[in-house]
PDB file of C-alpha atoms in Angstrom:
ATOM      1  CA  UNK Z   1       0.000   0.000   0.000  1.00 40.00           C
ATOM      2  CA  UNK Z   2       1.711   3.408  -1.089  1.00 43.00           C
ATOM      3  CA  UNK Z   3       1.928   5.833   1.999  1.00 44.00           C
ATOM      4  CA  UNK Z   4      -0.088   9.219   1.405  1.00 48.00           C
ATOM      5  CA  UNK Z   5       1.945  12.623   2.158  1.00 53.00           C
ATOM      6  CA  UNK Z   6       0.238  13.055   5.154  1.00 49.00           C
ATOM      7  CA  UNK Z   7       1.670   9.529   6.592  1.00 48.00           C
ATOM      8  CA  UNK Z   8       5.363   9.115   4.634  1.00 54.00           C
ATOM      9  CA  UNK Z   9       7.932  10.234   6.556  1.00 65.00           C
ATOM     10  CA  UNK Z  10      10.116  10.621   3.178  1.00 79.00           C
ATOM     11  CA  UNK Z  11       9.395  13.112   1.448  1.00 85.00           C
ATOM     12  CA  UNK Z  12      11.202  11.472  -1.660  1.00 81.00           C
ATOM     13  CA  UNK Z  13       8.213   8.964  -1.820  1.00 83.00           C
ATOM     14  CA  UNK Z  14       5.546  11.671  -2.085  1.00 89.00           C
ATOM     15  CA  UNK Z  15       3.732  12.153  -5.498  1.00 86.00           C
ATOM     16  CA  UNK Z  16       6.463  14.699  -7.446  1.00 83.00           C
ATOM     17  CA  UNK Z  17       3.699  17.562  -7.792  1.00 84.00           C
ATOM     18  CA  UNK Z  18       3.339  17.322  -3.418  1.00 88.00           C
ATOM     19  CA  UNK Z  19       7.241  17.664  -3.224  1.00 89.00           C
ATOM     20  CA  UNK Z  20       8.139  21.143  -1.846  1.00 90.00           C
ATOM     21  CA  UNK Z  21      10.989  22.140  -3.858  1.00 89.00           C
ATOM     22  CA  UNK Z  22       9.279  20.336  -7.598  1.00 91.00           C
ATOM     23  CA  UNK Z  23       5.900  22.614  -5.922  1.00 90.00           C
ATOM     24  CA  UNK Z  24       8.246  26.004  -5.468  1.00 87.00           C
ATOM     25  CA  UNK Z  25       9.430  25.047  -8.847  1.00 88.00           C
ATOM     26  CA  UNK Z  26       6.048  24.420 -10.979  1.00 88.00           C
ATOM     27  CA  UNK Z  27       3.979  26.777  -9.465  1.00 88.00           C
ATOM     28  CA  UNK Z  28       5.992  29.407  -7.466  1.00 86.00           C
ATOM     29  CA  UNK Z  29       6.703  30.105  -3.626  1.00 85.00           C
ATOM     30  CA  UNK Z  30       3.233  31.940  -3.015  1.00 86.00           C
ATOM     31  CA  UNK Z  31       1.513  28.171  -3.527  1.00 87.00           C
ATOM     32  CA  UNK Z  32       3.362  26.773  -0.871  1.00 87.00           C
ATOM     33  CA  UNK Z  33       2.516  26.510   3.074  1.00 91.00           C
ATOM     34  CA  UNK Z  34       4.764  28.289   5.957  1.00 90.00           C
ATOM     35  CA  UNK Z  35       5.310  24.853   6.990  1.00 91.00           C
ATOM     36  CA  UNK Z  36       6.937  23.826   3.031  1.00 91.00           C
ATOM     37  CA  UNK Z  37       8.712  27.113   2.631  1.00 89.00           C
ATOM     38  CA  UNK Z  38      10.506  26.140   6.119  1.00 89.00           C
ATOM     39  CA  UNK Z  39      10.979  22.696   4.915  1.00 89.00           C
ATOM     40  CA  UNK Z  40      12.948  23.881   1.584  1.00 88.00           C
ATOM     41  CA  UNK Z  41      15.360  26.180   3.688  1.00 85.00           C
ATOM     42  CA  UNK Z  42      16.216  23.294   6.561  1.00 87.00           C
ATOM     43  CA  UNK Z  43      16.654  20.591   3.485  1.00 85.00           C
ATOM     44  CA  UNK Z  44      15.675  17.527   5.652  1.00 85.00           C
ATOM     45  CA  UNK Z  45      14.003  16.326   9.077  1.00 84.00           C
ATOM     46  CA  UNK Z  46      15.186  13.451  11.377  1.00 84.00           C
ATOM     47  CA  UNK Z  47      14.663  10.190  11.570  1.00 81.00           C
ATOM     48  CA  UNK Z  48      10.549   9.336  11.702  1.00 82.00           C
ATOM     49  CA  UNK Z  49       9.984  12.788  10.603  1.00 87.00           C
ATOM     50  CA  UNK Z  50      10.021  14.969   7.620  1.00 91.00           C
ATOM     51  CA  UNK Z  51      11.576  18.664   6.634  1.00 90.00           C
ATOM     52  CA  UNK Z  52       7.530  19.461   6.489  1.00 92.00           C
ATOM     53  CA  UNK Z  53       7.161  17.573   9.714  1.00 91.00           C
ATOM     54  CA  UNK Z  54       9.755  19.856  11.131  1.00 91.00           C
ATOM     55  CA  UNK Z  55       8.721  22.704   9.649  1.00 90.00           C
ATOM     56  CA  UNK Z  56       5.396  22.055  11.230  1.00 92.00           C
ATOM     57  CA  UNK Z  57       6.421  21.624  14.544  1.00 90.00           C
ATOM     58  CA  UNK Z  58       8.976  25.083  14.448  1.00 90.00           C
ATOM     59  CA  UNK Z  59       5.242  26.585  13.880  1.00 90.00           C
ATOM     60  CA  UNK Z  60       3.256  24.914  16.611  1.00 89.00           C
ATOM     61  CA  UNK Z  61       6.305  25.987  19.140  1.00 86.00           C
ATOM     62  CA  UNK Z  62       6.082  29.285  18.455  1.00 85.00           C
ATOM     63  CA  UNK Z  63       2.712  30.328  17.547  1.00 84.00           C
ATOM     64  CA  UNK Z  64       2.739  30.952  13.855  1.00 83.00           C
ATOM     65  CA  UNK Z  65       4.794  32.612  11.420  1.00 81.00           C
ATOM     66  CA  UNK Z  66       4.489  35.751  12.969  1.00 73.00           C
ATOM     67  CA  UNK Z  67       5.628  34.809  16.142  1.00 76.00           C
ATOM     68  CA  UNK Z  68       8.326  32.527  14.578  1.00 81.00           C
ATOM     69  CA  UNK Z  69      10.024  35.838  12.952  1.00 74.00           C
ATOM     70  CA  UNK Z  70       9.581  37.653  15.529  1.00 68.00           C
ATOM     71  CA  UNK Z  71      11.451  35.641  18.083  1.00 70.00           C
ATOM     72  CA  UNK Z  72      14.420  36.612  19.864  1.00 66.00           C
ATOM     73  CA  UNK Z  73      14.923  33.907  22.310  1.00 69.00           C
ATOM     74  CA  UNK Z  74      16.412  30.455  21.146  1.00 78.00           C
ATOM     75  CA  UNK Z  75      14.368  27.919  20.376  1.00 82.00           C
ATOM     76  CA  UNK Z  76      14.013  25.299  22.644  1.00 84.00           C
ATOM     77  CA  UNK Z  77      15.848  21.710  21.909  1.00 86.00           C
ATOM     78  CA  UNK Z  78      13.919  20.614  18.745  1.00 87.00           C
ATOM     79  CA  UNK Z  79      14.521  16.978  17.593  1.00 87.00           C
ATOM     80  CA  UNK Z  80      16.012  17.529  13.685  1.00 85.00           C
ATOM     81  CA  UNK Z  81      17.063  21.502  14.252  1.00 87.00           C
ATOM     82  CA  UNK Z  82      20.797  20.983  15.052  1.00 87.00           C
ATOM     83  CA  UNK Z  83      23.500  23.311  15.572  1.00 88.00           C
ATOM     84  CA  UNK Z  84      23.707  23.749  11.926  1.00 86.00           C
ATOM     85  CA  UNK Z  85      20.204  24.598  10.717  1.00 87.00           C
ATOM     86  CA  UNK Z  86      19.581  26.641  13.860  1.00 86.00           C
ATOM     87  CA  UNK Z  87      22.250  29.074  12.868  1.00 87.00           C
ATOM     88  CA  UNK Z  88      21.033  28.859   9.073  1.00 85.00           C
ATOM     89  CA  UNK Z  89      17.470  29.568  10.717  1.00 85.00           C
ATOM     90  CA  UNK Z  90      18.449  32.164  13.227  1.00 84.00           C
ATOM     91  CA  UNK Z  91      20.608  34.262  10.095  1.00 85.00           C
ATOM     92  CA  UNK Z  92      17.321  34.547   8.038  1.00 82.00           C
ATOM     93  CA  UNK Z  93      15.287  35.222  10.883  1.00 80.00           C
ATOM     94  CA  UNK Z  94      17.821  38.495  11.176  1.00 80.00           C
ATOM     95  CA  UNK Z  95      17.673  39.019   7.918  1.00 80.00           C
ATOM     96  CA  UNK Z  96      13.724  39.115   7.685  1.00 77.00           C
ATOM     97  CA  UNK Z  97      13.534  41.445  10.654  1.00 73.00           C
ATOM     98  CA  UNK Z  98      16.285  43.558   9.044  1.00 74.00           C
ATOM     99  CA  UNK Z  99      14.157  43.646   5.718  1.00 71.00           C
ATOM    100  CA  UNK Z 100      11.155  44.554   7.674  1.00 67.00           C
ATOM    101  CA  UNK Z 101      13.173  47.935   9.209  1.00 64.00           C
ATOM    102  CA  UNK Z 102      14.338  49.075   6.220  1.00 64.00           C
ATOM    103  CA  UNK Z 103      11.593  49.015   4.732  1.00 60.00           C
ATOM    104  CA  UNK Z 104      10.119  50.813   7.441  1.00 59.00           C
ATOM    105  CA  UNK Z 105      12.899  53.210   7.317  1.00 58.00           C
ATOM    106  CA  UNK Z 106      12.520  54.304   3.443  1.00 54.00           C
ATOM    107  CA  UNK Z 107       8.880  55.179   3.778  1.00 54.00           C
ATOM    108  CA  UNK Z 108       8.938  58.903   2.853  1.00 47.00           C
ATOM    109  CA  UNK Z 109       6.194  59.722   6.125  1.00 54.00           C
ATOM    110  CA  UNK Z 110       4.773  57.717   8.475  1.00 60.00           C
ATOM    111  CA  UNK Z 111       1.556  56.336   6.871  1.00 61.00           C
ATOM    112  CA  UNK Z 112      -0.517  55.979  10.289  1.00 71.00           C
ATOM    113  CA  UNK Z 113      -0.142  54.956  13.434  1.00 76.00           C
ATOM    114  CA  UNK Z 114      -1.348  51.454  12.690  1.00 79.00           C
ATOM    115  CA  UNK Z 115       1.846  50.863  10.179  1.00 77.00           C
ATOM    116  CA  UNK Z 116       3.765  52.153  12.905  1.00 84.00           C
ATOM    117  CA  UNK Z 117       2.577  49.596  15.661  1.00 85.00           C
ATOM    118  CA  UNK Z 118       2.284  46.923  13.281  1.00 80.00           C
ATOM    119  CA  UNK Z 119       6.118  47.257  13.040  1.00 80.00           C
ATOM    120  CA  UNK Z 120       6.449  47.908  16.756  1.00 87.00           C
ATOM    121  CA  UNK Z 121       4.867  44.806  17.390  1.00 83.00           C
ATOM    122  CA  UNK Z 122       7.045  43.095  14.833  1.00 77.00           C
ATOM    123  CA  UNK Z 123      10.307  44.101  16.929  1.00 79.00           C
ATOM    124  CA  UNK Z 124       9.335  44.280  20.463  1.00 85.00           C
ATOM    125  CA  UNK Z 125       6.195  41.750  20.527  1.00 79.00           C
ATOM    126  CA  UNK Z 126       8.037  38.652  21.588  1.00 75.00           C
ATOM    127  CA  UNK Z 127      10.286  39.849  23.997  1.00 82.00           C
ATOM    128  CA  UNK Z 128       9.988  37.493  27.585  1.00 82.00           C
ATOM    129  CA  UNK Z 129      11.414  41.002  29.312  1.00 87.00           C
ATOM    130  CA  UNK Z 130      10.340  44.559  28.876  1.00 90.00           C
ATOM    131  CA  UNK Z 131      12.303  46.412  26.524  1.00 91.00           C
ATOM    132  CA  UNK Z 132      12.057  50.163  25.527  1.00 94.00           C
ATOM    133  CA  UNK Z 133      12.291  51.676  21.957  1.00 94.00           C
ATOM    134  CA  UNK Z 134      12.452  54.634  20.293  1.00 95.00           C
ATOM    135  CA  UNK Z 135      12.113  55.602  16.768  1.00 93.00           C
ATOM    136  CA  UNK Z 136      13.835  58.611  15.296  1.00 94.00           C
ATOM    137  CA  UNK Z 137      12.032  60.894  13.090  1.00 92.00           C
ATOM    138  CA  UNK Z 138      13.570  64.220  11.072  1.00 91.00           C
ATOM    139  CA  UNK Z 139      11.215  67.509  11.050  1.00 90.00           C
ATOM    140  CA  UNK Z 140       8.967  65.893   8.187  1.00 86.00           C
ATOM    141  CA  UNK Z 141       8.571  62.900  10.376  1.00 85.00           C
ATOM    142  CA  UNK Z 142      10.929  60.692   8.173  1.00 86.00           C
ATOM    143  CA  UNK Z 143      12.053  57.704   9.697  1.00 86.00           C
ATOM    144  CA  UNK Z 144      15.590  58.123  11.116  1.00 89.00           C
ATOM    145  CA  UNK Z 145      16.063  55.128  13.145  1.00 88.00           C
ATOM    146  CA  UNK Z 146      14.980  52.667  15.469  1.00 90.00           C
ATOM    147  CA  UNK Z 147      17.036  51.631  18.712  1.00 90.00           C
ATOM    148  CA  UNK Z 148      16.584  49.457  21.030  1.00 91.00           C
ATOM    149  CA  UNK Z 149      17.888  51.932  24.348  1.00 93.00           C
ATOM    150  CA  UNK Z 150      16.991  49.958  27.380  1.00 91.00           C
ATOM    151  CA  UNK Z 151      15.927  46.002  28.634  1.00 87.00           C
ATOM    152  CA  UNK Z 152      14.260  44.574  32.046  1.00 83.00           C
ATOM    153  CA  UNK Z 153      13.180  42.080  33.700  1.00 69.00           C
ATOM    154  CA  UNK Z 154       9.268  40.494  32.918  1.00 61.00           C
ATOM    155  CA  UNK Z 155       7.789  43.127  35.083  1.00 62.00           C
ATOM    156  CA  UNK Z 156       9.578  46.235  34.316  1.00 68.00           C
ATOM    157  CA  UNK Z 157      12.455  48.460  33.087  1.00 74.00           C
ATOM    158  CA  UNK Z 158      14.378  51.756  33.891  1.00 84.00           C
ATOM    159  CA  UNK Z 159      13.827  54.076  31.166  1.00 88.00           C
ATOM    160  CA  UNK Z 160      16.922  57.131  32.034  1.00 92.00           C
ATOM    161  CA  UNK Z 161      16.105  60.190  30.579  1.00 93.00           C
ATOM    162  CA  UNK Z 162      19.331  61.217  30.156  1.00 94.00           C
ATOM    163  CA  UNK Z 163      20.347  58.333  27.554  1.00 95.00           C
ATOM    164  CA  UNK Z 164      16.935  59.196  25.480  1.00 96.00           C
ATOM    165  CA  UNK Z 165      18.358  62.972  25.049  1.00 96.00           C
ATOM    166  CA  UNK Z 166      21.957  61.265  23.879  1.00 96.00           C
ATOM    167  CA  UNK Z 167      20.308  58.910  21.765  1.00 96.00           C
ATOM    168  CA  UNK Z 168      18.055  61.924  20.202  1.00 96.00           C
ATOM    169  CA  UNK Z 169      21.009  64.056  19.809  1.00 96.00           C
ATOM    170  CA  UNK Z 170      22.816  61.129  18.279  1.00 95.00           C
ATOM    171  CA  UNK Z 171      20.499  60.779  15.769  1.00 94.00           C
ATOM    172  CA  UNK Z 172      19.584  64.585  14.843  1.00 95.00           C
ATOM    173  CA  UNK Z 173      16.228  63.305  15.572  1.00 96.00           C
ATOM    174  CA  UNK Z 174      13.380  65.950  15.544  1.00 96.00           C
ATOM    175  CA  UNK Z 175      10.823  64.400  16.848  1.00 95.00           C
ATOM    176  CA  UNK Z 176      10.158  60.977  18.514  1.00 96.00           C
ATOM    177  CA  UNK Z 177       8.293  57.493  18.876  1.00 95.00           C
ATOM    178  CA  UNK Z 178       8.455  56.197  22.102  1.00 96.00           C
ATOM    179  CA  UNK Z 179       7.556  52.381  22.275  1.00 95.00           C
ATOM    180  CA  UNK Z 180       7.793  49.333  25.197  1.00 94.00           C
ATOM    181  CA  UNK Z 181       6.124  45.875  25.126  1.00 92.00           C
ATOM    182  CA  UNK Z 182       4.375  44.360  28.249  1.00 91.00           C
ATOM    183  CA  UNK Z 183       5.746  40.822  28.718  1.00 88.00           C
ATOM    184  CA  UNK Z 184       2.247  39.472  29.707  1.00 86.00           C
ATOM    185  CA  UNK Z 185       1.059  40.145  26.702  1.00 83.00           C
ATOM    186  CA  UNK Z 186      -1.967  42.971  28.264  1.00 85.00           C
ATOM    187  CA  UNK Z 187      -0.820  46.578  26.289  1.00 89.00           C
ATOM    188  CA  UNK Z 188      -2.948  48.743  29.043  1.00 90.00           C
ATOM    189  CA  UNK Z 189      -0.670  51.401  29.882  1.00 92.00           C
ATOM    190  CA  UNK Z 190       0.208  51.648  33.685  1.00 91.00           C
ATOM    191  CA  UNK Z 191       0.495  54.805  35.694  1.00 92.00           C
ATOM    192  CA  UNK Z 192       4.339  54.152  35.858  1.00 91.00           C
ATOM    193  CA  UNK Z 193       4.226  54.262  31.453  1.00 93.00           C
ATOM    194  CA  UNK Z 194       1.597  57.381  31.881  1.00 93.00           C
ATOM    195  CA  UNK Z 195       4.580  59.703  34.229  1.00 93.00           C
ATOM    196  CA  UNK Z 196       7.605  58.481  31.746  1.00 93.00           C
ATOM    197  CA  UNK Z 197       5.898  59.784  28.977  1.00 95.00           C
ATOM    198  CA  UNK Z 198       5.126  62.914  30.426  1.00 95.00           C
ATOM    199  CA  UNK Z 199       8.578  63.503  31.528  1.00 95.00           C
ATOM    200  CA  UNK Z 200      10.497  62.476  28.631  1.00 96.00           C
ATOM    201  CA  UNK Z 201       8.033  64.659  26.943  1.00 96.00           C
ATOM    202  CA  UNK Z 202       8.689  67.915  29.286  1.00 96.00           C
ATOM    203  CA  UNK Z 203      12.684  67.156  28.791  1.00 97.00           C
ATOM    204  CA  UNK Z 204      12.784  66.389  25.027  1.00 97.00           C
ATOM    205  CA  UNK Z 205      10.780  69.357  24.586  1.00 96.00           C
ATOM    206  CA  UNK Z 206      13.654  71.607  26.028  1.00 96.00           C
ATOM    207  CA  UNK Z 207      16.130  70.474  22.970  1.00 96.00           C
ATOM    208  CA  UNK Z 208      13.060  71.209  20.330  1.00 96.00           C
ATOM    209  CA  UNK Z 209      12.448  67.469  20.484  1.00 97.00           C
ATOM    210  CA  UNK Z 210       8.650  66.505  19.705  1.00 96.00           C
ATOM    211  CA  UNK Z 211       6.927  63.246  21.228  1.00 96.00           C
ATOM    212  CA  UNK Z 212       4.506  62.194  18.793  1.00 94.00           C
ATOM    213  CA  UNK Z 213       3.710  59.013  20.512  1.00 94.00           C
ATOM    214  CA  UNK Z 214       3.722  56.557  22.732  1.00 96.00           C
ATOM    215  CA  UNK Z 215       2.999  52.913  21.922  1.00 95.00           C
ATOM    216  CA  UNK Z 216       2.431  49.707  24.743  1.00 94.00           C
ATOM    217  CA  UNK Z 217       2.859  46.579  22.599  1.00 91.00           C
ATOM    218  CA  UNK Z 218       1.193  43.649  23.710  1.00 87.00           C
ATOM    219  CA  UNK Z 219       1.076  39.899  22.629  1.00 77.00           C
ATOM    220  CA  UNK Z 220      -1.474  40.537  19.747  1.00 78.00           C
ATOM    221  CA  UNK Z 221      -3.003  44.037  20.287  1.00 86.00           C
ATOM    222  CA  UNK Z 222      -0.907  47.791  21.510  1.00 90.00           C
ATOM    223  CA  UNK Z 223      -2.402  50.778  23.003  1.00 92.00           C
ATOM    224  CA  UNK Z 224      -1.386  54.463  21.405  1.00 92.00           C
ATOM    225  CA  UNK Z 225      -1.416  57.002  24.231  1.00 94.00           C
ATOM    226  CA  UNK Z 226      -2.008  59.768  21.586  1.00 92.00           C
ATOM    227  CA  UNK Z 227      -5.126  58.128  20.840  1.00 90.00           C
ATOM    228  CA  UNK Z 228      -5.882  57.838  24.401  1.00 90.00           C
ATOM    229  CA  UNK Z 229      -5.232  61.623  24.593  1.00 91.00           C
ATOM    230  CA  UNK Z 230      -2.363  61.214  27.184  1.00 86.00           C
ATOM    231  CA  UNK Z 231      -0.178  63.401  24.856  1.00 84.00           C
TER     232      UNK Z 231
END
């Protein structure tokens, strides 16, 4: 009895038109699954389990594709992912999240503030500790940069004043994004997030520094505190 795809655990005895590379080849990379594009870049499974299989179970781990690229933790043992093919996977996991920034970078303006916390999310989402962000905007509110300026524990961070007027002067920045995620996943800003804003926004303001915004970035949703009216 021939083994389906579902059931072989070689992928060499699947029908040619099921294959993943013969697939990418015959009808292009958009036809394929997250789970077969994976399987094409780490080139084989394990024993009892295929590239797919693998591919598959990198997925399940870590939520989804999303979650997958946006991960900056390692990976936990994986049966098949070996020293190898983890640093193949973590390089074009970097590379992806590298894409994503400059493309965020080149846009002429910010579009609205949903681009800008669907990239937010993209960066700081995944985090296990709290991390604080800033991105760096020119008068026409022009992307400059984004930087990473300070990381915490699960429950909080330091945010020092100070090091956010360097890091603006640094940059020539005229106005600024202010950004965190919230480990837990819940984006409601605290009363701690609500004061830091407020001064950062009093002492940028002294070097001709505008806060545009402030952005809490949960698991799957943020909070804008301009929308919220707290700036």
């Amino acid at each position: 009895m021939n083994s389906s795809p579902s059931t072989s655990r070689n992928i060499s005895q699947w029908p040619q038109q099921k294959r993943p590379r013969e697939k990418l080849l015959s009808q292009g990379a958009a036809a394929l699954s997250d789970a077969e594009l994976l399987a094409i870049f780490l080139g084989c499974g394990s024993r009892g389990q295929t590239a797919v299989d693998l591919g598959r179970h990198l997925l399940n781990i870590c939520g989804g594709l999303r979650q997958l690229l946006g991960r900056t933790v390692p990976l936990p043992p994986t049966r098949g992912l070996g020293q190898a093919k983890r640093c193949r996977l973590y390089a074009v996991l970097e590379l992806a999240r590298r894409c994503t920034a400059d493309e965020f970078k080149r846009e002429a303006t910010l579009r609205s503030p949903a681009d800008t916390a669907q990239f937010l999310r993209g960066r700081l989402a995944s985090y296990p500790y709290e991390v604080f962000a800033c991105v760096f905007l020119d008068a026409r509110n022009r992307v400059i940069a984004f930087e990473e300026l300070f990381r915490g524990t699960i429950d909080g961070t330091s945010v020092h004043p100070r090091e956010v007027v360097r890091a603006c002067l640094r940059h020539n920045a005229a106005a600024v994004i202010l950004a965190h995620n919230h480990p837990s996943g819940v984006a409601e800003p605290s009363e701690s997030d609500r004061l830091v804003t407020a001064e950062l926004r009093q002492i940028l303001g002294l070097i001709g520094v505008r806060v545009l915004d402030h952005f809490v970035v949960g698991a799957d949703t943020h909070v804008s505190l301009a929308q919220r009216g707290l700036i």
